[in-house]
One Martini backbone bead per residue (centre of mass of N, CA, C, O) as a GRO file, in nm:
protein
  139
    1UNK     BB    1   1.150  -1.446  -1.082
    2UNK     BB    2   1.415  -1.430  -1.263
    3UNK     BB    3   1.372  -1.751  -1.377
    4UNK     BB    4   1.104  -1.734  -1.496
    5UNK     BB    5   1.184  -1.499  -1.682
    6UNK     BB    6   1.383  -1.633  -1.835
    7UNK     BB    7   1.222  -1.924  -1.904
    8UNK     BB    8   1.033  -1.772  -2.086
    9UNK     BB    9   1.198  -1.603  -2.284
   10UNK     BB   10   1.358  -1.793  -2.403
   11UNK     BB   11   1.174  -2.011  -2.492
   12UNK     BB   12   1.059  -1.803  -2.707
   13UNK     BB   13   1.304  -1.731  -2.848
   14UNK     BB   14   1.343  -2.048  -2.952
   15UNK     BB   15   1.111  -2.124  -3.068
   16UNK     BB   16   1.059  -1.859  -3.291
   17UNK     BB   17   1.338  -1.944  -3.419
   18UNK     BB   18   1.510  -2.236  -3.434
   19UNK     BB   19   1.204  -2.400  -3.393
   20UNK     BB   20   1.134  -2.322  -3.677
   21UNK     BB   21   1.429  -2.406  -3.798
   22UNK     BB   22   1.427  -2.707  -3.690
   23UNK     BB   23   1.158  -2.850  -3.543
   24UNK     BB   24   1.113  -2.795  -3.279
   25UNK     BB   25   1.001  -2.835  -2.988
   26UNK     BB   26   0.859  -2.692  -2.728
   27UNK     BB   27   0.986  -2.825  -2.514
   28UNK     BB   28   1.279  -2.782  -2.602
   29UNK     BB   29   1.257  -2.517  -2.537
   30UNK     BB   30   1.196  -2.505  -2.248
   31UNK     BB   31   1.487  -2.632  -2.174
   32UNK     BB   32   1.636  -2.361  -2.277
   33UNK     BB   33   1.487  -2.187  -2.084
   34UNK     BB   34   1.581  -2.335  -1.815
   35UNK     BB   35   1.938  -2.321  -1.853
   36UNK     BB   36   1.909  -2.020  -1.865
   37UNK     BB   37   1.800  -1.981  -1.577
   38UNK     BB   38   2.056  -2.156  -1.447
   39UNK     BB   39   2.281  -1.983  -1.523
   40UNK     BB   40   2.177  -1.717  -1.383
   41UNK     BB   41   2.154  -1.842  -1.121
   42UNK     BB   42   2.458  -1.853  -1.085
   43UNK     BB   43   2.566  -1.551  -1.194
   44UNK     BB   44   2.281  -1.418  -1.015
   45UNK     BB   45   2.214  -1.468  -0.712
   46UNK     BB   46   2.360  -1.238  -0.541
   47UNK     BB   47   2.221  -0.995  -0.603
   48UNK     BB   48   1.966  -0.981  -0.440
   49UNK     BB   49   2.098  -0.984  -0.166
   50UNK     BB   50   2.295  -0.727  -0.226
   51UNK     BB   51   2.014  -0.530  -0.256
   52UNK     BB   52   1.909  -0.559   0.010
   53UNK     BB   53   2.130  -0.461   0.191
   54UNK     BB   54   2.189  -0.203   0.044
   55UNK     BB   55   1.882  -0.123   0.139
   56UNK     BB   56   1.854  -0.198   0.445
   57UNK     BB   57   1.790  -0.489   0.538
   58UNK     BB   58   1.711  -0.680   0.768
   59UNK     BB   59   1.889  -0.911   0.936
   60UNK     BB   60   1.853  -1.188   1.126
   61UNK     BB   61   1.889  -1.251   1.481
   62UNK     BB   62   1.939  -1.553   1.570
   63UNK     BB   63   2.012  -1.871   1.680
   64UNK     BB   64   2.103  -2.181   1.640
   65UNK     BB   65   1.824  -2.283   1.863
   66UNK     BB   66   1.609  -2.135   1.739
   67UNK     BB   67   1.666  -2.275   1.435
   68UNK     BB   68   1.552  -2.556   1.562
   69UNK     BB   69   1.298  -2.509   1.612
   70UNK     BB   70   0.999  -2.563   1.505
   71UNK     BB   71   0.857  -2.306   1.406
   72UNK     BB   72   1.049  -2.171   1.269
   73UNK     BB   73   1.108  -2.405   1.031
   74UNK     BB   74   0.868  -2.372   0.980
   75UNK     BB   75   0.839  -2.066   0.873
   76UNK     BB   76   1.046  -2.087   0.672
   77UNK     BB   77   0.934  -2.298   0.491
   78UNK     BB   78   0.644  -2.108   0.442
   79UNK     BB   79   0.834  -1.868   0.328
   80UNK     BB   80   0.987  -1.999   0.090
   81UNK     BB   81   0.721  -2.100  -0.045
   82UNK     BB   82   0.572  -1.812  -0.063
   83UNK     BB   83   0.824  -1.673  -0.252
   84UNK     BB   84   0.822  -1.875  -0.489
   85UNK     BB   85   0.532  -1.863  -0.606
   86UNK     BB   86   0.513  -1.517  -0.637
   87UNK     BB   87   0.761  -1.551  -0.822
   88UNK     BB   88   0.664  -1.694  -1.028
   89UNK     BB   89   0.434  -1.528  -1.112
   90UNK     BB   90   0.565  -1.267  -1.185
   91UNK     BB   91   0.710  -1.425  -1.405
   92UNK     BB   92   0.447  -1.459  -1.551
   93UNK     BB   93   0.321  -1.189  -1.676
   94UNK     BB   94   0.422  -1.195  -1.950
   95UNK     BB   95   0.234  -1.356  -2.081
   96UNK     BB   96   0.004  -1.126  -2.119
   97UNK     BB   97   0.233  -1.014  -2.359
   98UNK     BB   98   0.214  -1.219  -2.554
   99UNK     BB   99   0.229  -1.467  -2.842
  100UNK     BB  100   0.155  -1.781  -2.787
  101UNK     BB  101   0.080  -1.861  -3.141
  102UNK     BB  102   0.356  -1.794  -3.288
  103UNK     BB  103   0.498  -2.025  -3.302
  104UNK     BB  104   0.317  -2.212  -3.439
  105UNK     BB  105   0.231  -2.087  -3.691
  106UNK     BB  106   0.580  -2.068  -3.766
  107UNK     BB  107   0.557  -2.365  -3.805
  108UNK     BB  108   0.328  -2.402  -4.044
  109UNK     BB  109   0.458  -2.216  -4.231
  110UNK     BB  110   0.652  -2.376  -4.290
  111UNK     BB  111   0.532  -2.647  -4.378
  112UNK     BB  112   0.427  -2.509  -4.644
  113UNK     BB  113   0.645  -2.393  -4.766
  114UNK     BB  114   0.785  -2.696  -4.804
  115UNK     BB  115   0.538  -2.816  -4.978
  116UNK     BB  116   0.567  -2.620  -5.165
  117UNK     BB  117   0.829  -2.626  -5.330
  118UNK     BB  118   0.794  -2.891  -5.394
  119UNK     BB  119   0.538  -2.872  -5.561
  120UNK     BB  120   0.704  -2.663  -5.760
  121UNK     BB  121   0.987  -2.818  -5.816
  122UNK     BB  122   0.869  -3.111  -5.879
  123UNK     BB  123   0.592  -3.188  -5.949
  124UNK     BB  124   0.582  -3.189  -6.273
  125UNK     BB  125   0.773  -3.398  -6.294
  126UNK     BB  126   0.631  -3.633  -6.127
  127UNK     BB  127   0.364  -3.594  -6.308
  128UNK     BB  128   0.385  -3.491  -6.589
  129UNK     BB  129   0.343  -3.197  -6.642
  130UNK     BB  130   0.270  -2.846  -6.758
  131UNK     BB  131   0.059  -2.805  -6.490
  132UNK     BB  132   0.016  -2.642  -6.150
  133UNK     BB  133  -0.174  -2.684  -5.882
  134UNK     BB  134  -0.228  -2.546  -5.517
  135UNK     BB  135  -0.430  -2.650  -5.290
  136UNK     BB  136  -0.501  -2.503  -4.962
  137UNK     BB  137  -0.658  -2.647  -4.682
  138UNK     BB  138  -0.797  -2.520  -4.402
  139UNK     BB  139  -0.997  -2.618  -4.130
   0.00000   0.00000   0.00000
């Protein structure tokens, strides 16, 4: 839950920020926000689990013998497959609060602001002339 929650707030704060000021790709948003993801799971991994025990939630009592027992090893497996799924899920909830267009945009508008300078700043002397106009039609 929590790498996926740290993962999806970094990229998104990464896109619509640096992203859009060096003209980073939303992949590599994504990516620092994954670093981000892996530095706090080395850094706060241990915490979920001294939460549960704070909580009094007990701890299983197997044997060594038990634990390798090919039904164990299922169970294990597939709880462990369906905690991991579960945790992404939840840590995905954020998604229905963002503005998922919002880097798209500002990227955009970034992009034309830089085409507006130019031709407002060089336009004249490169054209010769004495006045221009600038027309943006958005399809």
């Amino acid at each position: 839950f929590m790498d996926n929650m740290v993962m999806i707030q970094v990229g998104d704060l990464v896109d619509t920020t640096i992203g859009v000021a060096f003209g980073l790709t939303t992949l590599t948003a994504a990516a620092f926000g994954q670093m981000a993801s892996d530095f706090s799971g080395v850094c706060f991994g241990g915490a979920v689990e001294a939460l549960f025990v704070k909580l009094g939630l007990p701890q299983p009592t197997i044997t060594a013998a038990q634990a390798q027992l090919p039904r164990v090893r299922l169970v294990r497996t597939a709880s462990m497959t369906v905690g991991v799924v579960l945790g992404c899920a939840l840590g995905m909830v954020s998604l229905l609060f963002m503005d998922l267009g919002k880097a798209e945009r500002m990227k955009k508008q970034e992009e034309l602001q830089t085409l507006f300078r130019t031709v407002m700043d060089q336009g004249q002397r490169l054209m010769k002339t004495e006045r221009m106009t600038l027309y943006i039609r958005d399809p």
